[in-house]
């Protein structure tokens, strides 16, 4: 009986290992299909349409970052900054002249590491909730600055005063991640006043 149970446990372990391997292979197939599709679309775009080609390249970079680079506990701050640059570049292409977008990045220690995709939800929300007034300038201002072992992120956007609801994209998840990863080594400031939504996040690595 003991020998039978031992064989059964071994069989169960092998089944779990096989299922894990199949899931891994499937996860590898899907991204390859997506990137092959993007390359095909890139080939169909006319050579003179530089804007469309640039947009597709930016989107490909965003996709690759999410699928491959960001699947780690910590990532280089320089890579996270580059990801924000690509994301904002896509938003610039989608926006009209009445939306002013300002991105300021100053990263000295390029090998400093932070949790991946930590700043993106705030930036996503800024573009989701930014005002669309015709009679005044609408804006999104983003800043990512690193000095010594401190990282300061700031995001400010104009918004419609008549809309007070702001559930946001994954803000609760970000707060939870900050608590788990940085404990008392971070400060998060959120405010809404005079038609501006303000986010400030300071992290000590």
CSV table of C-alpha atoms in Angstrom, one decimal:
chain,number,residue,atom,x,y,z
A,1,UNK,CA,0.0,0.0,0.0
A,2,UNK,CA,2.8,2.4,0.9
A,3,UNK,CA,4.5,1.7,-2.4
A,4,UNK,CA,1.2,2.3,-4.3
A,5,UNK,CA,0.7,5.7,-2.5
A,6,UNK,CA,4.3,6.7,-3.3
A,7,UNK,CA,3.7,5.9,-7.0
A,8,UNK,CA,0.5,7.8,-6.9
A,9,UNK,CA,2.1,10.9,-5.3
A,10,UNK,CA,4.8,10.8,-7.9
A,11,UNK,CA,2.2,10.6,-10.7
A,12,UNK,CA,0.3,13.5,-9.3
A,13,UNK,CA,3.6,15.6,-9.1
A,14,UNK,CA,4.3,14.7,-12.7
A,15,UNK,CA,0.8,15.8,-13.8
A,16,UNK,CA,1.2,19.1,-12.0
A,17,UNK,CA,4.6,19.6,-13.6
A,18,UNK,CA,3.1,18.9,-17.0
A,19,UNK,CA,0.2,21.3,-16.5
A,20,UNK,CA,2.7,24.0,-15.4
A,21,UNK,CA,4.9,23.4,-18.5
A,22,UNK,CA,1.8,23.5,-20.8
A,23,UNK,CA,0.7,26.8,-19.2
A,24,UNK,CA,4.2,28.2,-19.7
A,25,UNK,CA,4.3,27.1,-23.3
A,26,UNK,CA,0.9,28.6,-24.0
A,27,UNK,CA,2.0,31.9,-22.4
A,28,UNK,CA,5.0,31.9,-24.8
A,29,UNK,CA,2.9,31.2,-27.8
A,30,UNK,CA,0.4,34.0,-27.3
A,31,UNK,CA,3.0,36.8,-27.1
A,32,UNK,CA,4.8,35.5,-30.2
A,33,UNK,CA,1.5,35.6,-32.1
A,34,UNK,CA,0.8,39.1,-31.0
A,35,UNK,CA,4.3,40.4,-32.0
A,36,UNK,CA,4.1,38.6,-35.3
A,37,UNK,CA,0.7,40.2,-35.9
A,38,UNK,CA,2.2,43.6,-35.1
A,39,UNK,CA,5.1,43.1,-37.5
A,40,UNK,CA,2.6,42.1,-40.3
A,41,UNK,CA,0.5,45.3,-39.7
A,42,UNK,CA,3.7,47.3,-39.7
A,43,UNK,CA,4.5,45.9,-43.1
A,44,UNK,CA,1.1,47.0,-44.5
A,45,UNK,CA,1.5,50.6,-43.4
A,46,UNK,CA,2.7,52.9,-46.2
A,47,UNK,CA,6.3,54.0,-45.9
A,48,UNK,CA,5.3,57.7,-45.9
A,49,UNK,CA,3.0,57.2,-42.9
A,50,UNK,CA,5.7,57.8,-40.2
A,51,UNK,CA,3.2,58.7,-37.5
A,52,UNK,CA,1.4,55.3,-37.8
A,53,UNK,CA,4.7,53.4,-37.8
A,54,UNK,CA,5.9,55.3,-34.8
A,55,UNK,CA,2.7,54.6,-32.9
A,56,UNK,CA,2.9,50.9,-33.7
A,57,UNK,CA,6.5,50.7,-32.5
A,58,UNK,CA,5.6,52.6,-29.2
A,59,UNK,CA,2.7,50.2,-28.7
A,60,UNK,CA,4.9,47.2,-29.3
A,61,UNK,CA,7.4,48.5,-26.7
A,62,UNK,CA,4.5,48.9,-24.2
A,63,UNK,CA,3.3,45.4,-24.9
A,64,UNK,CA,6.8,43.8,-24.6
A,65,UNK,CA,7.4,45.6,-21.3
A,66,UNK,CA,4.1,44.3,-19.8
A,67,UNK,CA,4.6,40.7,-21.0
A,68,UNK,CA,8.3,40.3,-20.3
A,69,UNK,CA,10.2,43.0,-18.5
A,70,UNK,CA,7.6,43.8,-15.8
A,71,UNK,CA,7.2,40.2,-14.7
A,72,UNK,CA,9.7,40.6,-11.9
A,73,UNK,CA,9.7,41.9,-8.3
A,74,UNK,CA,12.0,44.8,-9.0
A,75,UNK,CA,13.1,46.5,-12.2
A,76,UNK,CA,15.6,49.2,-13.1
A,77,UNK,CA,14.1,52.7,-12.6
A,78,UNK,CA,15.5,53.7,-16.1
A,79,UNK,CA,13.3,51.0,-17.7
A,80,UNK,CA,10.3,52.2,-15.8
A,81,UNK,CA,11.0,55.7,-16.9
A,82,UNK,CA,11.3,54.6,-20.6
A,83,UNK,CA,8.0,52.8,-20.3
A,84,UNK,CA,6.3,56.0,-19.1
A,85,UNK,CA,7.9,57.8,-22.0
A,86,UNK,CA,6.4,55.3,-24.5
A,87,UNK,CA,3.0,55.5,-22.8
A,88,UNK,CA,2.9,59.3,-22.8
A,89,UNK,CA,4.1,59.3,-26.5
A,90,UNK,CA,1.0,57.2,-27.4
A,91,UNK,CA,-1.2,59.6,-25.4
A,92,UNK,CA,0.2,62.6,-27.3
A,93,UNK,CA,-0.8,61.0,-30.6
A,94,UNK,CA,-4.3,60.5,-29.3
A,95,UNK,CA,-4.7,64.0,-27.9
A,96,UNK,CA,-5.7,67.2,-29.6
A,97,UNK,CA,-4.1,70.7,-29.4
A,98,UNK,CA,-6.2,71.7,-26.4
A,99,UNK,CA,-4.4,69.2,-24.1
A,100,UNK,CA,-1.0,70.2,-22.9
A,101,UNK,CA,1.1,67.2,-21.9
A,102,UNK,CA,4.4,67.7,-20.0
A,103,UNK,CA,6.7,64.9,-19.0
A,104,UNK,CA,9.9,65.5,-16.9
A,105,UNK,CA,12.3,62.7,-16.1
A,106,UNK,CA,15.6,63.0,-14.3
A,107,UNK,CA,17.1,59.6,-13.3
A,108,UNK,CA,20.8,59.6,-12.2
A,109,UNK,CA,21.2,56.1,-10.9
A,110,UNK,CA,20.0,54.1,-13.9
A,111,UNK,CA,20.5,50.7,-12.2
A,112,UNK,CA,18.3,51.7,-9.2
A,113,UNK,CA,15.4,49.3,-8.9
A,114,UNK,CA,11.7,49.8,-8.0
A,115,UNK,CA,8.6,47.7,-8.2
A,116,UNK,CA,7.4,47.6,-11.8
A,117,UNK,CA,4.3,49.4,-13.1
A,118,UNK,CA,4.1,51.4,-9.8
A,119,UNK,CA,3.5,54.8,-11.4
A,120,UNK,CA,1.4,53.8,-14.4
A,121,UNK,CA,-2.0,53.7,-12.7
A,122,UNK,CA,-1.7,57.3,-11.6
A,123,UNK,CA,-0.7,58.3,-15.2
A,124,UNK,CA,-3.6,56.3,-16.6
A,125,UNK,CA,-6.0,58.0,-14.3
A,126,UNK,CA,-4.6,61.4,-15.3
A,127,UNK,CA,-5.5,60.8,-18.9
A,128,UNK,CA,-8.8,59.1,-18.1
A,129,UNK,CA,-10.1,62.0,-16.0
A,130,UNK,CA,-8.4,65.0,-17.6
A,131,UNK,CA,-10.8,67.8,-18.5
A,132,UNK,CA,-11.9,68.4,-22.0
A,133,UNK,CA,-12.9,72.1,-21.9
A,134,UNK,CA,-13.1,74.1,-25.1
A,135,UNK,CA,-12.6,77.5,-23.5
A,136,UNK,CA,-9.4,76.8,-21.4
A,137,UNK,CA,-6.3,74.7,-21.7
A,138,UNK,CA,-6.4,71.2,-20.3
A,139,UNK,CA,-3.2,69.6,-19.0
A,140,UNK,CA,-1.4,66.6,-17.6
A,141,UNK,CA,2.0,67.2,-15.9
A,142,UNK,CA,4.1,64.2,-15.0
A,143,UNK,CA,7.5,64.3,-13.2
A,144,UNK,CA,9.8,61.4,-12.2
A,145,UNK,CA,13.0,62.5,-10.4
A,146,UNK,CA,15.6,60.3,-8.6
A,147,UNK,CA,18.2,61.7,-6.3
A,148,UNK,CA,20.5,59.4,-4.2
A,149,UNK,CA,18.2,56.7,-2.8
A,150,UNK,CA,15.0,58.6,-3.1
A,151,UNK,CA,12.5,58.6,-6.0
A,152,UNK,CA,9.9,61.4,-6.3
A,153,UNK,CA,6.9,61.0,-8.7
A,154,UNK,CA,4.3,63.7,-9.2
A,155,UNK,CA,1.3,63.8,-11.5
A,156,UNK,CA,-1.1,66.7,-11.8
A,157,UNK,CA,-4.0,66.9,-14.2
A,158,UNK,CA,-6.9,69.3,-14.8
A,159,UNK,CA,-10.4,67.8,-14.3
A,160,UNK,CA,-14.0,68.8,-14.5
A,161,UNK,CA,-15.2,70.2,-11.2
A,162,UNK,CA,-18.7,68.9,-11.9
A,163,UNK,CA,-17.4,65.3,-11.6
A,164,UNK,CA,-16.4,64.4,-8.1
A,165,UNK,CA,-16.3,60.6,-8.5
A,166,UNK,CA,-12.9,59.2,-9.1
A,167,UNK,CA,-12.7,55.5,-8.6
A,168,UNK,CA,-9.5,55.2,-10.7
A,169,UNK,CA,-7.7,52.4,-12.3
A,170,UNK,CA,-6.1,50.1,-9.7
A,171,UNK,CA,-5.4,52.8,-7.1
A,172,UNK,CA,-6.3,50.5,-4.3
A,173,UNK,CA,-4.0,47.8,-5.7
A,174,UNK,CA,-1.2,50.4,-5.9
A,175,UNK,CA,-1.7,51.4,-2.3
A,176,UNK,CA,-1.7,47.8,-1.2
A,177,UNK,CA,1.5,47.1,-3.1
A,178,UNK,CA,3.2,50.2,-1.6
A,179,UNK,CA,2.2,48.9,1.9
A,180,UNK,CA,3.6,45.5,1.2
A,181,UNK,CA,6.8,46.4,-0.6
A,182,UNK,CA,7.8,49.7,1.0
A,183,UNK,CA,6.1,49.7,4.4
A,184,UNK,CA,7.1,53.0,6.0
A,185,UNK,CA,9.5,53.9,3.3
A,186,UNK,CA,7.0,55.8,1.2
A,187,UNK,CA,4.7,58.8,1.3
A,188,UNK,CA,1.6,59.1,-0.9
A,189,UNK,CA,-0.2,62.3,-1.2
A,190,UNK,CA,-3.6,62.6,-3.1
A,191,UNK,CA,-5.6,65.8,-3.3
A,192,UNK,CA,-8.3,67.4,-5.4
A,193,UNK,CA,-8.8,71.2,-5.4
A,194,UNK,CA,-9.5,74.0,-7.8
A,195,UNK,CA,-10.0,71.8,-10.8
A,196,UNK,CA,-6.7,69.9,-10.3
A,197,UNK,CA,-6.0,66.4,-9.3
A,198,UNK,CA,-2.6,66.0,-7.6
A,199,UNK,CA,-0.6,62.9,-6.9
A,200,UNK,CA,2.8,62.9,-5.1
A,201,UNK,CA,4.6,59.7,-4.3
A,202,UNK,CA,8.0,59.6,-2.5
A,203,UNK,CA,9.9,56.4,-2.1
A,204,UNK,CA,13.1,55.5,-0.3
A,205,UNK,CA,14.7,52.5,-1.9
